[in-house]
PDB file of C-alpha atoms in Angstrom:
ATOM      1  CA  UNK A1156      10.975 -12.490 -13.476  1.00 95.00           C
ATOM      2  CA  UNK A1157       8.457  -9.762 -12.771  1.00 96.00           C
ATOM      3  CA  UNK A1158       5.591  -9.070 -10.384  1.00 97.00           C
ATOM      4  CA  UNK A1159       2.929  -6.655 -11.642  1.00 96.00           C
ATOM      5  CA  UNK A1160       0.359  -5.303  -9.172  1.00 95.00           C
ATOM      6  CA  UNK A1161      -2.659  -3.071  -9.619  1.00 93.00           C
ATOM      7  CA  UNK A1162      -3.516  -1.919  -6.098  1.00 89.00           C
ATOM      8  CA  UNK A1163      -6.965  -0.502  -5.389  1.00 84.00           C
ATOM      9  CA  UNK A1164     -10.228  -1.745  -3.912  1.00 86.00           C
ATOM     10  CA  UNK A1165      -9.177  -5.036  -5.462  1.00 89.00           C
ATOM     11  CA  UNK A1166      -5.565  -6.084  -5.773  1.00 91.00           C
ATOM     12  CA  UNK A1167      -4.876  -7.803  -9.083  1.00 94.00           C
ATOM     13  CA  UNK A1168      -1.397  -9.166  -9.582  1.00 97.00           C
ATOM     14  CA  UNK A1169       0.563 -11.335 -12.000  1.00 97.00           C
ATOM     15  CA  UNK A1170       3.818 -13.107 -11.237  1.00 98.00           C
ATOM     16  CA  UNK A1171       5.702 -13.890 -14.438  1.00 96.00           C
ATOM     17  CA  UNK A1172       8.659 -16.195 -13.791  1.00 92.00           C
ATOM     18  CA  UNK A1173      10.553 -17.463 -16.827  1.00 83.00           C
ATOM     19  CA  UNK A1174       7.723 -16.992 -19.318  1.00 81.00           C
ATOM     20  CA  UNK A1175       4.929 -18.327 -17.099  1.00 91.00           C
ATOM     21  CA  UNK A1176       2.010 -16.150 -15.998  1.00 95.00           C
ATOM     22  CA  UNK A1177       0.410 -16.710 -12.599  1.00 97.00           C
ATOM     23  CA  UNK A1178      -2.349 -14.206 -11.818  1.00 97.00           C
ATOM     24  CA  UNK A1179      -4.421 -13.861  -8.661  1.00 96.00           C
ATOM     25  CA  UNK A1180      -6.786 -11.328  -7.148  1.00 95.00           C
ATOM     26  CA  UNK A1181      -7.585 -10.269  -3.617  1.00 93.00           C
ATOM     27  CA  UNK A1182     -10.189  -7.980  -2.048  1.00 90.00           C
ATOM     28  CA  UNK A1183      -8.224  -5.159  -0.424  1.00 89.00           C
ATOM     29  CA  UNK A1184     -11.106  -2.855   0.504  1.00 88.00           C
ATOM     30  CA  UNK A1185     -11.342   0.901  -0.045  1.00 90.00           C
ATOM     31  CA  UNK A1186      -8.544   2.163   2.240  1.00 92.00           C
ATOM     32  CA  UNK A1187      -6.054   2.620  -0.626  1.00 92.00           C
ATOM     33  CA  UNK A1188      -8.571   4.937  -2.298  1.00 88.00           C
ATOM     34  CA  UNK A1189      -8.960   7.045   0.840  1.00 90.00           C
ATOM     35  CA  UNK A1190     -12.488   5.723   1.423  1.00 91.00           C
ATOM     36  CA  UNK A1191     -13.814   4.908   4.915  1.00 93.00           C
ATOM     37  CA  UNK A1192     -10.785   6.732   6.392  1.00 97.00           C
ATOM     38  CA  UNK A1193     -11.476   9.431   8.996  1.00 97.00           C
ATOM     39  CA  UNK A1194     -10.009  12.258   6.899  1.00 98.00           C
ATOM     40  CA  UNK A1195      -9.955  10.309   3.651  1.00 97.00           C
ATOM     41  CA  UNK A1196     -10.446  11.897   0.248  1.00 96.00           C
ATOM     42  CA  UNK A1197      -9.454  11.338  -3.356  1.00 93.00           C
ATOM     43  CA  UNK A1198      -6.159  12.760  -4.623  1.00 92.00           C
ATOM     44  CA  UNK A1199      -7.577  16.191  -5.375  1.00 95.00           C
ATOM     45  CA  UNK A1200      -6.556  19.675  -4.282  1.00 97.00           C
ATOM     46  CA  UNK A1201      -5.896  19.705  -0.561  1.00 98.00           C
ATOM     47  CA  UNK A1202      -5.172  15.981  -0.262  1.00 97.00           C
ATOM     48  CA  UNK A1203      -2.089  14.930   1.692  1.00 98.00           C
ATOM     49  CA  UNK A1204      -0.076  12.639  -0.576  1.00 96.00           C
ATOM     50  CA  UNK A1205       3.055  12.139   1.549  1.00 97.00           C
ATOM     51  CA  UNK A1206       4.194  12.668   5.140  1.00 98.00           C
ATOM     52  CA  UNK A1207       7.675  13.117   6.582  1.00 97.00           C
ATOM     53  CA  UNK A1208       9.159  14.386   9.846  1.00 96.00           C
ATOM     54  CA  UNK A1209      11.641  17.243  10.131  1.00 95.00           C
ATOM     55  CA  UNK A1210      14.703  17.218  12.376  1.00 91.00           C
ATOM     56  CA  UNK A1211      12.663  18.472  15.346  1.00 91.00           C
ATOM     57  CA  UNK A1212      10.089  15.703  14.963  1.00 92.00           C
ATOM     58  CA  UNK A1213       7.289  17.792  13.457  1.00 95.00           C
ATOM     59  CA  UNK A1214       5.297  16.156  10.634  1.00 96.00           C
ATOM     60  CA  UNK A1215       5.451  17.815   7.217  1.00 97.00           C
ATOM     61  CA  UNK A1216       2.800  17.110   4.606  1.00 97.00           C
ATOM     62  CA  UNK A1217       3.036  17.161   0.832  1.00 97.00           C
ATOM     63  CA  UNK A1218      -0.305  18.417  -0.460  1.00 97.00           C
ATOM     64  CA  UNK A1219      -1.941  18.407  -3.894  1.00 96.00           C
ATOM     65  CA  UNK A1220      -1.995  22.045  -5.018  1.00 97.00           C
ATOM     66  CA  UNK A1221       0.525  23.087  -2.334  1.00 93.00           C
ATOM     67  CA  UNK A1222      -2.238  24.669  -0.240  1.00 95.00           C
ATOM     68  CA  UNK A1223      -3.553  23.806   3.206  1.00 96.00           C
ATOM     69  CA  UNK A1224      -4.271  20.126   3.884  1.00 97.00           C
ATOM     70  CA  UNK A1225      -7.962  19.231   3.717  1.00 97.00           C
ATOM     71  CA  UNK A1226      -7.739  15.448   3.987  1.00 98.00           C
ATOM     72  CA  UNK A1227      -5.588  12.449   3.209  1.00 97.00           C
ATOM     73  CA  UNK A1228      -5.625  10.195   0.132  1.00 96.00           C
ATOM     74  CA  UNK A1229      -4.436   6.611  -0.143  1.00 94.00           C
ATOM     75  CA  UNK A1230      -0.788   7.340  -0.882  1.00 95.00           C
ATOM     76  CA  UNK A1231      -0.729   9.851   1.974  1.00 97.00           C
ATOM     77  CA  UNK A1232      -2.124   7.238   4.335  1.00 97.00           C
ATOM     78  CA  UNK A1233       0.594   4.746   3.369  1.00 97.00           C
ATOM     79  CA  UNK A1234       3.304   7.409   3.645  1.00 97.00           C
ATOM     80  CA  UNK A1235       1.921   8.725   6.933  1.00 98.00           C
ATOM     81  CA  UNK A1236       1.746   5.334   8.601  1.00 98.00           C
ATOM     82  CA  UNK A1237       5.238   4.469   7.344  1.00 98.00           C
ATOM     83  CA  UNK A1238       6.532   7.708   8.883  1.00 98.00           C
ATOM     84  CA  UNK A1239       4.713   7.039  12.162  1.00 98.00           C
ATOM     85  CA  UNK A1240       6.235   3.566  12.308  1.00 98.00           C
ATOM     86  CA  UNK A1241       9.702   5.077  11.891  1.00 97.00           C
ATOM     87  CA  UNK A1242       9.009   7.590  14.721  1.00 96.00           C
ATOM     88  CA  UNK A1243       7.706   4.892  17.067  1.00 96.00           C
ATOM     89  CA  UNK A1244       4.214   6.384  17.171  1.00 98.00           C
ATOM     90  CA  UNK A1245       2.842   3.102  15.803  1.00 98.00           C
ATOM     91  CA  UNK A1246       4.281  -0.241  16.933  1.00 98.00           C
ATOM     92  CA  UNK A1247       4.724  -3.458  14.984  1.00 97.00           C
ATOM     93  CA  UNK A1248       1.208  -4.668  15.785  1.00 98.00           C
ATOM     94  CA  UNK A1249      -0.344  -1.488  14.392  1.00 98.00           C
ATOM     95  CA  UNK A1250      -1.153   0.049  17.774  1.00 98.00           C
ATOM     96  CA  UNK A1251      -0.865   3.811  18.210  1.00 98.00           C
ATOM     97  CA  UNK A1252       1.199   4.000  21.394  1.00 98.00           C
ATOM     98  CA  UNK A1253       0.224   5.885  24.549  1.00 97.00           C
ATOM     99  CA  UNK A1254       1.612   9.390  25.073  1.00 95.00           C
ATOM    100  CA  UNK A1255       3.757   8.133  27.965  1.00 95.00           C
ATOM    101  CA  UNK A1256       5.580   5.769  25.609  1.00 96.00           C
ATOM    102  CA  UNK A1257       6.995   8.611  23.529  1.00 95.00           C
ATOM    103  CA  UNK A1258       9.667  11.098  24.583  1.00 93.00           C
ATOM    104  CA  UNK A1259       8.547  14.684  25.098  1.00 93.00           C
ATOM    105  CA  UNK A1260       8.446  16.577  21.812  1.00 94.00           C
ATOM    106  CA  UNK A1261       6.290  17.528  18.833  1.00 95.00           C
ATOM    107  CA  UNK A1262       5.252  13.967  17.995  1.00 95.00           C
ATOM    108  CA  UNK A1263       4.042  13.270  21.515  1.00 96.00           C
ATOM    109  CA  UNK A1264       2.102  16.534  21.572  1.00 96.00           C
ATOM    110  CA  UNK A1265       0.129  15.483  18.485  1.00 97.00           C
ATOM    111  CA  UNK A1266      -1.341  12.379  20.064  1.00 98.00           C
ATOM    112  CA  UNK A1267      -4.946  12.931  21.101  1.00 97.00           C
ATOM    113  CA  UNK A1268      -8.262  11.112  21.490  1.00 97.00           C
ATOM    114  CA  UNK A1269     -10.826  11.351  18.713  1.00 97.00           C
ATOM    115  CA  UNK A1270     -14.202   9.698  19.080  1.00 94.00           C
ATOM    116  CA  UNK A1271     -12.915   7.475  21.850  1.00 95.00           C
ATOM    117  CA  UNK A1272      -9.859   6.181  19.990  1.00 97.00           C
ATOM    118  CA  UNK A1273      -6.228   7.224  19.697  1.00 98.00           C
ATOM    119  CA  UNK A1274      -5.333   9.598  16.887  1.00 98.00           C
ATOM    120  CA  UNK A1275      -2.300  11.462  15.579  1.00 98.00           C
ATOM    121  CA  UNK A1276      -2.671  14.988  14.196  1.00 98.00           C
ATOM    122  CA  UNK A1277      -0.855  15.680  10.939  1.00 98.00           C
ATOM    123  CA  UNK A1278      -1.746  19.384  11.084  1.00 97.00           C
ATOM    124  CA  UNK A1279      -1.386  21.946  13.856  1.00 95.00           C
ATOM    125  CA  UNK A1280      -5.152  22.501  14.034  1.00 96.00           C
ATOM    126  CA  UNK A1281      -5.887  18.759  14.332  1.00 97.00           C
ATOM    127  CA  UNK A1282      -8.188  18.922  11.308  1.00 97.00           C
ATOM    128  CA  UNK A1283      -6.261  16.248   9.400  1.00 98.00           C
ATOM    129  CA  UNK A1284      -5.330  13.174  11.392  1.00 98.00           C
ATOM    130  CA  UNK A1285      -4.874   9.397  11.387  1.00 98.00           C
ATOM    131  CA  UNK A1286      -6.850   7.323  13.881  1.00 98.00           C
ATOM    132  CA  UNK A1287      -6.343   3.856  15.271  1.00 98.00           C
ATOM    133  CA  UNK A1288      -9.244   2.679  13.139  1.00 98.00           C
ATOM    134  CA  UNK A1289      -7.561   4.069  10.021  1.00 98.00           C
ATOM    135  CA  UNK A1290      -4.421   2.077  10.818  1.00 98.00           C
ATOM    136  CA  UNK A1291      -6.445  -1.119  11.223  1.00 97.00           C
ATOM    137  CA  UNK A1292      -8.191  -0.593   7.888  1.00 96.00           C
ATOM    138  CA  UNK A1293      -4.856  -0.114   6.158  1.00 97.00           C
ATOM    139  CA  UNK A1294      -3.543  -3.259   7.826  1.00 97.00           C
ATOM    140  CA  UNK A1295      -6.450  -5.266   6.423  1.00 96.00           C
ATOM    141  CA  UNK A1296      -5.915  -3.833   2.940  1.00 95.00           C
ATOM    142  CA  UNK A1297      -2.167  -4.296   2.810  1.00 96.00           C
ATOM    143  CA  UNK A1298      -2.444  -7.698   4.474  1.00 96.00           C
ATOM    144  CA  UNK A1299      -4.713  -8.887   1.671  1.00 94.00           C
ATOM    145  CA  UNK A1300      -2.339  -7.705  -1.063  1.00 95.00           C
ATOM    146  CA  UNK A1301       0.756  -9.040   0.664  1.00 96.00           C
ATOM    147  CA  UNK A1302      -0.939 -12.420   1.181  1.00 96.00           C
ATOM    148  CA  UNK A1303      -1.493 -12.624  -2.561  1.00 96.00           C
ATOM    149  CA  UNK A1304       2.141 -11.786  -3.236  1.00 97.00           C
ATOM    150  CA  UNK A1305       3.453 -14.300  -0.706  1.00 96.00           C
ATOM    151  CA  UNK A1306       1.187 -17.024  -2.079  1.00 96.00           C
ATOM    152  CA  UNK A1307       2.410 -16.495  -5.648  1.00 96.00           C
ATOM    153  CA  UNK A1308       6.016 -16.588  -4.454  1.00 96.00           C
ATOM    154  CA  UNK A1309       5.349 -19.780  -2.498  1.00 94.00           C
ATOM    155  CA  UNK A1310       3.670 -21.481  -5.466  1.00 93.00           C
ATOM    156  CA  UNK A1311       6.716 -20.805  -7.652  1.00 94.00           C
ATOM    157  CA  UNK A1312       9.330 -21.365  -4.964  1.00 95.00           C
ATOM    158  CA  UNK A1313      10.741 -17.880  -5.483  1.00 95.00           C
ATOM    159  CA  UNK A1314      12.222 -15.641  -2.814  1.00 95.00           C
ATOM    160  CA  UNK A1315      11.507 -11.890  -2.986  1.00 95.00           C
ATOM    161  CA  UNK A1316      15.093 -11.160  -4.005  1.00 93.00           C
ATOM    162  CA  UNK A1317      14.490 -13.350  -7.052  1.00 95.00           C
ATOM    163  CA  UNK A1318      12.233 -10.655  -8.508  1.00 96.00           C
ATOM    164  CA  UNK A1319      13.908  -8.630 -11.232  1.00 96.00           C
ATOM    165  CA  UNK A1320      11.148  -6.012 -11.169  1.00 96.00           C
ATOM    166  CA  UNK A1321       7.975  -5.102  -9.291  1.00 96.00           C
ATOM    167  CA  UNK A1322       5.602  -3.018 -11.405  1.00 95.00           C
ATOM    168  CA  UNK A1323       2.987  -0.859  -9.696  1.00 94.00           C
ATOM    169  CA  UNK A1324       0.026  -0.068 -11.926  1.00 92.00           C
ATOM    170  CA  UNK A1325      -3.085   2.087 -11.601  1.00 85.00           C
ATOM    171  CA  UNK A1326      -3.656   5.601 -10.303  1.00 81.00           C
ATOM    172  CA  UNK A1327      -2.820   4.616  -6.729  1.00 83.00           C
ATOM    173  CA  UNK A1328       0.371   2.865  -7.764  1.00 82.00           C
ATOM    174  CA  UNK A1329       1.406   5.894  -9.835  1.00 82.00           C
ATOM    175  CA  UNK A1330       1.669   8.047  -6.716  1.00 87.00           C
ATOM    176  CA  UNK A1331       2.924   5.432  -4.277  1.00 90.00           C
ATOM    177  CA  UNK A1332       6.327   5.831  -2.672  1.00 93.00           C
ATOM    178  CA  UNK A1333       8.103   2.481  -2.982  1.00 93.00           C
ATOM    179  CA  UNK A1334      10.046   2.885   0.259  1.00 95.00           C
ATOM    180  CA  UNK A1335       6.859   3.622   2.207  1.00 96.00           C
ATOM    181  CA  UNK A1336       5.151   0.621   0.600  1.00 95.00           C
ATOM    182  CA  UNK A1337       8.047  -1.586   1.719  1.00 96.00           C
ATOM    183  CA  UNK A1338       8.080  -0.044   5.206  1.00 97.00           C
ATOM    184  CA  UNK A1339       4.480  -1.012   5.891  1.00 97.00           C
ATOM    185  CA  UNK A1340       4.982  -4.438   4.284  1.00 96.00           C
ATOM    186  CA  UNK A1341       2.704  -3.866   1.303  1.00 96.00           C
ATOM    187  CA  UNK A1342       5.406  -5.130  -1.083  1.00 96.00           C
ATOM    188  CA  UNK A1343       8.538  -7.147  -0.299  1.00 95.00           C
ATOM    189  CA  UNK A1344      11.651  -5.286   0.764  1.00 94.00           C
ATOM    190  CA  UNK A1345      14.047  -5.103  -2.169  1.00 93.00           C
ATOM    191  CA  UNK A1346      16.190  -2.593  -4.042  1.00 95.00           C
ATOM    192  CA  UNK A1347      13.903   0.406  -4.817  1.00 93.00           C
ATOM    193  CA  UNK A1348      15.543   0.575  -8.242  1.00 94.00           C
ATOM    194  CA  UNK A1349      13.663  -2.636  -9.099  1.00 95.00           C
ATOM    195  CA  UNK A1350      10.273  -0.997  -8.459  1.00 95.00           C
ATOM    196  CA  UNK A1351       8.715   0.525 -11.577  1.00 94.00           C
ATOM    197  CA  UNK A1352       5.686   2.809 -11.639  1.00 90.00           C
ATOM    198  CA  UNK A1353       3.794   2.068 -14.864  1.00 91.00           C
ATOM    199  CA  UNK A1354       0.583   4.127 -14.454  1.00 88.00           C
ATOM    200  CA  UNK A1355      -2.648   3.049 -16.109  1.00 89.00           C
ATOM    201  CA  UNK A1356      -1.264  -0.098 -17.722  1.00 90.00           C
ATOM    202  CA  UNK A1357      -4.720  -1.647 -18.226  1.00 89.00           C
ATOM    203  CA  UNK A1358      -5.846   1.291 -20.377  1.00 92.00           C
ATOM    204  CA  UNK A1359      -2.624   1.272 -22.392  1.00 93.00           C
ATOM    205  CA  UNK A1360      -2.949  -2.471 -22.921  1.00 94.00           C
ATOM    206  CA  UNK A1361      -6.541  -2.077 -24.108  1.00 95.00           C
ATOM    207  CA  UNK A1362      -5.452   0.605 -26.584  1.00 97.00           C
ATOM    208  CA  UNK A1363      -2.698  -1.636 -27.947  1.00 97.00           C
ATOM    209  CA  UNK A1364      -5.132  -4.511 -28.404  1.00 97.00           C
ATOM    210  CA  UNK A1365      -7.647  -2.270 -30.203  1.00 97.00           C
ATOM    211  CA  UNK A1366      -5.045  -0.750 -32.538  1.00 98.00           C
ATOM    212  CA  UNK A1367      -2.832  -3.762 -33.243  1.00 98.00           C
ATOM    213  CA  UNK A1368      -3.891  -7.244 -34.334  1.00 97.00           C
ATOM    214  CA  UNK A1369      -0.477  -8.494 -33.217  1.00 98.00           C
ATOM    215  CA  UNK A1370      -1.060  -7.250 -29.699  1.00 97.00           C
ATOM    216  CA  UNK A1371      -4.565  -8.683 -29.839  1.00 97.00           C
ATOM    217  CA  UNK A1372      -3.187 -12.145 -30.577  1.00 97.00           C
ATOM    218  CA  UNK A1373      -0.599 -11.668 -27.842  1.00 95.00           C
ATOM    219  CA  UNK A1374      -3.371 -10.865 -25.333  1.00 94.00           C
ATOM    220  CA  UNK A1375      -5.382 -13.951 -26.313  1.00 95.00           C
ATOM    221  CA  UNK A1376      -2.275 -16.110 -26.036  1.00 94.00           C
ATOM    222  CA  UNK A1377      -1.437 -14.673 -22.615  1.00 92.00           C
ATOM    223  CA  UNK A1378      -4.958 -15.318 -21.332  1.00 92.00           C
ATOM    224  CA  UNK A1379      -4.836 -18.936 -22.500  1.00 93.00           C
ATOM    225  CA  UNK A1380      -1.440 -19.540 -20.928  1.00 91.00           C
ATOM    226  CA  UNK A1381      -2.190 -17.858 -17.595  1.00 96.00           C
ATOM    227  CA  UNK A1382      -2.598 -20.226 -14.656  1.00 95.00           C
ATOM    228  CA  UNK A1383      -4.870 -18.600 -12.069  1.00 95.00           C
ATOM    229  CA  UNK A1384      -3.950 -19.128  -8.415  1.00 95.00           C
ATOM    230  CA  UNK A1385      -6.984 -19.263  -6.116  1.00 93.00           C
ATOM    231  CA  UNK A1386      -6.230 -17.800  -2.679  1.00 91.00           C
ATOM    232  CA  UNK A1387      -9.331 -18.577  -0.629  1.00 81.00           C
ATOM    233  CA  UNK A1388      -9.143 -22.353  -0.813  1.00 78.00           C
ATOM    234  CA  UNK A1389      -5.563 -22.605   0.388  1.00 85.00           C
ATOM    235  CA  UNK A1390      -5.126 -24.042   3.875  1.00 85.00           C
ATOM    236  CA  UNK A1391      -2.427 -21.553   4.842  1.00 88.00           C
ATOM    237  CA  UNK A1392      -4.383 -18.473   3.731  1.00 89.00           C
ATOM    238  CA  UNK A1393      -5.690 -17.353   7.136  1.00 90.00           C
ATOM    239  CA  UNK A1394      -2.349 -17.774   8.908  1.00 93.00           C
ATOM    240  CA  UNK A1395      -0.516 -15.980   6.102  1.00 93.00           C
ATOM    241  CA  UNK A1396      -3.069 -13.157   6.107  1.00 94.00           C
ATOM    242  CA  UNK A1397      -2.771 -12.672   9.880  1.00 94.00           C
ATOM    243  CA  UNK A1398       1.008 -12.507   9.600  1.00 95.00           C
ATOM    244  CA  UNK A1399       0.826 -10.098   6.639  1.00 96.00           C
ATOM    245  CA  UNK A1400      -1.220  -7.622   8.711  1.00 96.00           C
ATOM    246  CA  UNK A1401       1.694  -6.997  11.033  1.00 96.00           C
ATOM    247  CA  UNK A1402       4.211  -4.255  10.414  1.00 96.00           C
TER     248      UNK A1402
END
């Protein structure tokens, strides 16, 4: 029983329990691609791809090219918000807390106001940061994807621990840290060993279909057997989406 997800501007996913195929799609928005984020950029040189905190509470950034951070890409945004949740800088509703709510230390010192909203500096010079608006955009994106996942599980009567594997496809999925994805609630919490990064699976599938008549017939058969699950018309969609936005 597998769940395959291609996470990007749209979130396409297929739940395959016991030989069935139940696909659905949801509009996640551009946050996972680093678009419409204050310091957002594609995963090119200078992009923050992951964030952690050292023992003193100072954020440390993993950067494409190992140079100075210039911005933050989608995987860095997920990792950064997961790390800020763990440090108590962001609460369960997605709010960046006030300075007075944090103990004195490096994390507290990096809280500042940017354009009239709360922000957290990932770099000493405050040139790369995450704002309250960035957090809200990620919540909308991950809420949409998680709503799709929860709906597919509900339709089949499966619990998350009934998944043998979760496969993350696409360029974004290839760089995504599974633990960070679980921490923000993008995917269900389960054994990280069950999460597989499969890269550009759509391209590989297209190549197989073009080069192999057997795979071509398999693709046609799969399309005919798939039972699409429509999300928008379901009465519980709005309530489930609102719940999925929370951390």
